[in-house]
Each structure stands twice: as C-alpha cells, then as structure tokens.
Short mmCIF file of C-alpha atoms in Angstrom, two decimals:
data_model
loop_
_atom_site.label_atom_id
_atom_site.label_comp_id
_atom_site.label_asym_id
_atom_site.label_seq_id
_atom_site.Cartn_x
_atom_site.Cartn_y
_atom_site.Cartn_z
CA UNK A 1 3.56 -4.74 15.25
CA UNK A 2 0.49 -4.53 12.99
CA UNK A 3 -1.00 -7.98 14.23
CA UNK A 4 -0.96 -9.38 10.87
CA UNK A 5 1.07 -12.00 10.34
CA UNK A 6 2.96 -13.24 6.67
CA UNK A 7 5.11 -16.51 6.19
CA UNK A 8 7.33 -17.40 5.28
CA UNK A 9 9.70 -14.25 5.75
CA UNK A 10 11.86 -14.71 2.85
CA UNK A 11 11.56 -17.64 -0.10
CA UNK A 12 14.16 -18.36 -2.82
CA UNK A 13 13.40 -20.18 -5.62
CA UNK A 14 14.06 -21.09 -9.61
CA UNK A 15 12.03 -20.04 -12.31
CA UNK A 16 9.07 -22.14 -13.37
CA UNK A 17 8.01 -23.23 -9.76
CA UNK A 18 5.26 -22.20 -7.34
CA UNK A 19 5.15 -20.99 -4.30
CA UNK A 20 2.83 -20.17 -1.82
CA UNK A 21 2.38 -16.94 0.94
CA UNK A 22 0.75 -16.99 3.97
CA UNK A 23 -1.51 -14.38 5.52
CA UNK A 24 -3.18 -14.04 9.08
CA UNK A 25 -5.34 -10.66 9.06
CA UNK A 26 -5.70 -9.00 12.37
CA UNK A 27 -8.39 -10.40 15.25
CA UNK A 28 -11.28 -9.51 13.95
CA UNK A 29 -10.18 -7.97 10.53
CA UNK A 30 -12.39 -9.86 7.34
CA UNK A 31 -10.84 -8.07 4.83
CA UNK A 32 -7.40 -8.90 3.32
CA UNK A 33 -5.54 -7.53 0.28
CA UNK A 34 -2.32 -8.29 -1.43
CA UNK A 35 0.27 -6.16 -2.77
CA UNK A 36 3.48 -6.78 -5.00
CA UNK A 37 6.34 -4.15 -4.60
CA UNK A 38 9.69 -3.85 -6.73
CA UNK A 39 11.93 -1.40 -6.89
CA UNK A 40 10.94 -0.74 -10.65
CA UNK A 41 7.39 -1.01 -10.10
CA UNK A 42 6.62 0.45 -6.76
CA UNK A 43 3.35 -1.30 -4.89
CA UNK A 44 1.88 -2.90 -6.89
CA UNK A 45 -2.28 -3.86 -5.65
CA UNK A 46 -2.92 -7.19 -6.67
CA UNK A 47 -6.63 -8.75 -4.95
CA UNK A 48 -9.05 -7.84 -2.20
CA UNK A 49 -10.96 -10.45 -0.10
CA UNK A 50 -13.74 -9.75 1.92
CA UNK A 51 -14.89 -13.06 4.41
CA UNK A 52 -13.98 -15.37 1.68
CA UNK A 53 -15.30 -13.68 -1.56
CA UNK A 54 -13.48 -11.71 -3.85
CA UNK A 55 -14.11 -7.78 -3.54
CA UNK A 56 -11.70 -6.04 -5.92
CA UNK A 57 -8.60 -7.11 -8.61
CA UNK A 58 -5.78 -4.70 -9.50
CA UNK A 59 -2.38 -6.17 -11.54
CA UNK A 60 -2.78 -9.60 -10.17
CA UNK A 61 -1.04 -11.79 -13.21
CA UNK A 62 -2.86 -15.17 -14.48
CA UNK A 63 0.26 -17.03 -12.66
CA UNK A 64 -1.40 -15.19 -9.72
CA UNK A 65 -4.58 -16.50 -7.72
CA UNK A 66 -5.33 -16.09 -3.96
CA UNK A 67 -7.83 -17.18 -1.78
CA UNK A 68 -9.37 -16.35 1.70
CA UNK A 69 -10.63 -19.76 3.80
CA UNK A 70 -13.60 -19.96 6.25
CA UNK A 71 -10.73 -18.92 9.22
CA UNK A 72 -10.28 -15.52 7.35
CA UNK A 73 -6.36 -16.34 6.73
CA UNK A 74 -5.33 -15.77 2.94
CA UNK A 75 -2.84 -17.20 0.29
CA UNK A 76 -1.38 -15.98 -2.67
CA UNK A 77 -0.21 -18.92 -4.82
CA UNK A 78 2.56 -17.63 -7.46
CA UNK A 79 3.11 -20.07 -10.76
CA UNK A 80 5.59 -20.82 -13.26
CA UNK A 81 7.76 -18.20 -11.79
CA UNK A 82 10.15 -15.78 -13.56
CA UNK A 83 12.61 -13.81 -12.55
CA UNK A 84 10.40 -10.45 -12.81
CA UNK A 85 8.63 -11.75 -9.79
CA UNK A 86 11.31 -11.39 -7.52
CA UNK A 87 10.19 -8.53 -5.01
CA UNK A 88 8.37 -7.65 -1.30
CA UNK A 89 4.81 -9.28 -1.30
CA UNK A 90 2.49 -7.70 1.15
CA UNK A 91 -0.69 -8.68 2.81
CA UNK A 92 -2.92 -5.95 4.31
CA UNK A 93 -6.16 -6.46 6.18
CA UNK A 94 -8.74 -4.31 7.46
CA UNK A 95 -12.49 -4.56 9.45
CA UNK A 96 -14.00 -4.34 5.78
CA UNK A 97 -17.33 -4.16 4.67
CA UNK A 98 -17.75 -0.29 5.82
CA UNK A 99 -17.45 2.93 4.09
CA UNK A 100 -14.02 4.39 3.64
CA UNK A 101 -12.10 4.75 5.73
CA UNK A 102 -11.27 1.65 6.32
CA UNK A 103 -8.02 1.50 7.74
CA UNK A 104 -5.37 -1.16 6.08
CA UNK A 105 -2.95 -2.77 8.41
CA UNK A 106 0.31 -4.07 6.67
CA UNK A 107 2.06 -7.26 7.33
CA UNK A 108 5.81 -7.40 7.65
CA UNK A 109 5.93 -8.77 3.98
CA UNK A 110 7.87 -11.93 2.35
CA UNK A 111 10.47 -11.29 0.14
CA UNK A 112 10.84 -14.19 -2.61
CA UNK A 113 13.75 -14.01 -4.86
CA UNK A 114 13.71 -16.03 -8.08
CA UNK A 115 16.63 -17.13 -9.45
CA UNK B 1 1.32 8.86 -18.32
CA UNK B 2 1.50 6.63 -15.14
CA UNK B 3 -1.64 7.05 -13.29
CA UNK B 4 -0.01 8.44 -10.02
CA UNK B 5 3.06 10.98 -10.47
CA UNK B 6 5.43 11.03 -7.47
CA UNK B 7 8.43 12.88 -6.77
CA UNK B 8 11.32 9.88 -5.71
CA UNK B 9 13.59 11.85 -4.02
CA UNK B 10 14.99 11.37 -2.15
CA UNK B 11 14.51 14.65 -0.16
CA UNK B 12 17.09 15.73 2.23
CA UNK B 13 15.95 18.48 5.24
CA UNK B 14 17.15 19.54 8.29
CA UNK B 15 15.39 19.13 11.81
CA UNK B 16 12.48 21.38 11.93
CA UNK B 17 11.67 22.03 8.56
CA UNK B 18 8.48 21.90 6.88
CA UNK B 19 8.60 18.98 4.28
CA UNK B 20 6.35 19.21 1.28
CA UNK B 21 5.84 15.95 -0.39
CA UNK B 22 3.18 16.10 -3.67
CA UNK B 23 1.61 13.33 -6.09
CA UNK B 24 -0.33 14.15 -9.21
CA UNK B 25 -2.81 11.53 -10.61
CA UNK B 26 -4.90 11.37 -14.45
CA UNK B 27 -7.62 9.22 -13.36
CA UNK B 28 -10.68 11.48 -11.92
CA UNK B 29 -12.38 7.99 -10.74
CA UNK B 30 -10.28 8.28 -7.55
CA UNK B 31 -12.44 9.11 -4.52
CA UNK B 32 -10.13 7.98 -1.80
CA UNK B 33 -6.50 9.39 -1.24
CA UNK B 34 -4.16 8.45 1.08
CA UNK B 35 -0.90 9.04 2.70
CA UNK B 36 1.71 6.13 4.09
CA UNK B 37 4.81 6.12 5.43
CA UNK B 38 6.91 3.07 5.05
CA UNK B 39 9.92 2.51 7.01
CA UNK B 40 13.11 0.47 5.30
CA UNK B 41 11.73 -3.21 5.75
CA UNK B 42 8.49 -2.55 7.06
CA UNK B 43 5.27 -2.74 5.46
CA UNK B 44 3.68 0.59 5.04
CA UNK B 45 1.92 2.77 7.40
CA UNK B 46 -1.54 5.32 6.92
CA UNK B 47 -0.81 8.19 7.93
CA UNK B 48 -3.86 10.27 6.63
CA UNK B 49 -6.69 9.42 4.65
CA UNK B 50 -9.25 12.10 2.80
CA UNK B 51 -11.90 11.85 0.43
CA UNK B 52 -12.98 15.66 -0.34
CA UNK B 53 -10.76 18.39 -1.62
CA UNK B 54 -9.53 20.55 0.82
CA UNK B 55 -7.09 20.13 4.09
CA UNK B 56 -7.14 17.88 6.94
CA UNK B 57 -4.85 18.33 9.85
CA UNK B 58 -4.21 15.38 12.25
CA UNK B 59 -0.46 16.68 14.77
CA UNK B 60 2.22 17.79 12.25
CA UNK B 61 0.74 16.48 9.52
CA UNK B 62 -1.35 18.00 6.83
CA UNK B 63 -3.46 16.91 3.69
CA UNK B 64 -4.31 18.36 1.14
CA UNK B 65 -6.77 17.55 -1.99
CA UNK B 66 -7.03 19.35 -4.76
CA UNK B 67 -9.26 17.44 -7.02
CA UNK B 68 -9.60 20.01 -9.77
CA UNK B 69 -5.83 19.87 -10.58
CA UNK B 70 -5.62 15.82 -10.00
CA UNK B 71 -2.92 17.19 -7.42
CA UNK B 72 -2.62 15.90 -3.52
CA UNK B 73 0.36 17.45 -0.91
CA UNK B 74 1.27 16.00 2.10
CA UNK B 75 2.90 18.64 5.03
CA UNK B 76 4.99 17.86 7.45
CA UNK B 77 5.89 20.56 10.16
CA UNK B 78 8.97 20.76 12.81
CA UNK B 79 10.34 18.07 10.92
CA UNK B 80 12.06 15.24 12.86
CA UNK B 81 15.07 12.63 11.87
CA UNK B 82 12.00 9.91 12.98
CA UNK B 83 10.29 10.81 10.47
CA UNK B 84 13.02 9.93 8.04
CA UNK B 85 11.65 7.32 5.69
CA UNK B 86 9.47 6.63 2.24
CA UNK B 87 6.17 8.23 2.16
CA UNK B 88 3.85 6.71 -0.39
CA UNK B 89 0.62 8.94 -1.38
CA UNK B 90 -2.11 6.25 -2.46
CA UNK B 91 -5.82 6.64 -4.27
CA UNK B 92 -8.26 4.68 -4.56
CA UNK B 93 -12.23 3.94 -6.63
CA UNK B 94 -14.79 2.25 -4.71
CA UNK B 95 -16.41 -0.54 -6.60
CA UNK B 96 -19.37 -2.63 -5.50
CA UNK B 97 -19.57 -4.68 -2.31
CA UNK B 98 -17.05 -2.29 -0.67
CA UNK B 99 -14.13 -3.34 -2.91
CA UNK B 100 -11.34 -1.09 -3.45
CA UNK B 101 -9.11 -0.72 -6.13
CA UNK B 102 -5.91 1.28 -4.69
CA UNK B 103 -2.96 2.62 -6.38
CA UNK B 104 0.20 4.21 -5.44
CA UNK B 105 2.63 6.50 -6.18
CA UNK B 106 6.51 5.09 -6.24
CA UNK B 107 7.19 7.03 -3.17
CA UNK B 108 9.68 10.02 -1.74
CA UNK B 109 12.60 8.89 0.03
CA UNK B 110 12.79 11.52 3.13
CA UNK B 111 15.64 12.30 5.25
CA UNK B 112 15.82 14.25 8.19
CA UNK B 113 19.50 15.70 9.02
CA UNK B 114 19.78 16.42 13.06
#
C-alpha cells in the first residue's frame, strides 16, 4: 500500500458526461500528478500540482482540468467524454519542491469505462 | 518517432537469468530517467532513478545511462518468478518551480518461468 488513496475504484459512464476522480497524496506529500494509461497509449502524464499551484502539464486534453485544494487532495474532472477516454487513471504524489529525486508514489488507480 | 522506444515483450526467462530490458529516447532535454515496475492492477513502482550516464547498482538491479546514444538498460540478475511483471523505463525535463514533465516508455511484459 502506497498511502495514496484514488476513488472511486472503477466508473462507467456514456459519452458526453463528466466525471470526477479523487486523489489523497500521502501524509505529508504536497505534490500530486496525474497520469492516463491505455493499452494503445501506454502512461500517459497529464498535470503536476505542487501545494495548490500548477507545476508542470504533459497530454492533459482541454476536456481535462484538475485541481489541488488547501487540504493537498486533488481532482481530475473529465468532460464531454468519448469513448477514447476509457482507460486506468493514476494519481501519484511525492514530498515535492526538492531536487530530483523525488520519489512518486502511485495510487491504486480508477478505471472509467465509457460506453 | 515516439519519444521513448520500448521493447513490449513480452520477455519470457527462466529463474536465475539475467534480464536485460532497454528503452531508447530522441529528446536530449531529458535529465531524469527512471525505472518502474508495475504489477497487473497496480499502479507502478520506482525501482531506480539516475540522472548521469553511467551505472547505478541498488541489490539485483542495475542502471544504466548512456546519454550519448539516447539509450538506457535496466539489469536484472538471479532472476526471480516475483519479479514477473511490466517494467516501464520513464524520463523526465525539469522545468521551473520543480515541475516535471515525465514520459514513458509502453513497457516490457516480463515473465519469470520457475
């Protein structure tokens, strides 16, 4: 068990909606990222947060955003969903704000399925 | 030409081999490069983690960097059927504030016959 935490585990739902995924970094941990992986696409990096600001943006869509509140927990909000989105979403956190290495700790994912 | 080149696999050895796993990557930005290992249904896993060319041992495992050739190995010695799984090699630029922009390879499906 990494000590982060992701809700819900899985999520099905029809194209065109939104959804939202959950993310509790590790005690102590003020840096989250999120990750997208398919079987076509591999992982995917989508966003870094450090303590509530945005650090760094990989393949993150416009549908995409996320956001990281004052109790260091993060959300990836997913819009007007198409079937293409269907994969294994992953949250990551890590102490942040220190030189590399800094060591990413991986959640155990939530798999949404769009049908 | 995908950024990160990565054998898929999957990769079938007995017990106690010595598993050689390899990515090659086009961008010479990348400082950072990484191993994982990702179990089925888990999230992944670092297993080493370098920043200069060369090797860096840490148990059975070894890294190594060649930045010159854009080409990064992963060894794995005495091989065991735990260490059966997908390992993922990863690099990464550093940006400002500490942010970092990672990407992967697709990953090498391992197996490990007793």
């Amino acid at each position: 068990d990494s000590g982060v935490t992701q809700t819900p585990k899985h999520l099905i739902t029809a194209t065109g909606q939104r959804v939202t995924l959950r993310c509790s970094p590790r005690s102590g941990d003020l840096s989250v990222y999120w990750y997208q992986q398919s079987l076509d696409q591999g992982l995917q990096f989508l966003i870094q947060y450090y303590n509530g600001e945005e650090r760094a943006k990989g393949n993150i869509l416009e549908r995409f955003s996320a956001q990281q509140f004052p109790d260091l927990h993060s959300e990836l909000n997913l819009s007007s969903l198409e079937l293409g989105d269907s994969a294994l979403y992953f949250c990551a956190s890590s102490v942040g704000g220190v030189s590399p290495p800094d060591t990413q700790y991986f959640g155990p994912g939530t798999r949404l399925t769009v049908l | 030409q995908k950024e990160v080149e990565q054998d898929p696999g999957p990769l079938s050895v007995p017990e106690g081999a010595i598993v050689s796993l390899n990515c090659t990557y086009s961008n010479s930005a990348f400082q950072y490069f990484m191993w994982y290992r990702q179990y089925s249904r888990k999230g992944p896993e670092l297993l080493m983690y370098t920043y200069s060319s060369g090797n860096k041992e840490d148990g059975r495992f070894t890294a190594q960097v060649d930045k010159s050739s854009k080409y990064i190995s992963l060894f794995i010695r005495d091989s065991q059927p735990s260490d059966s799984a997908t390992y993922l090699c990863a690099m990464s630029t550093l940006g400002g504030n500490y942010g970092q922009n990672f990407v992967f390879g697709p990953g090498t499906r391992l197996s490990v016959l007793p």
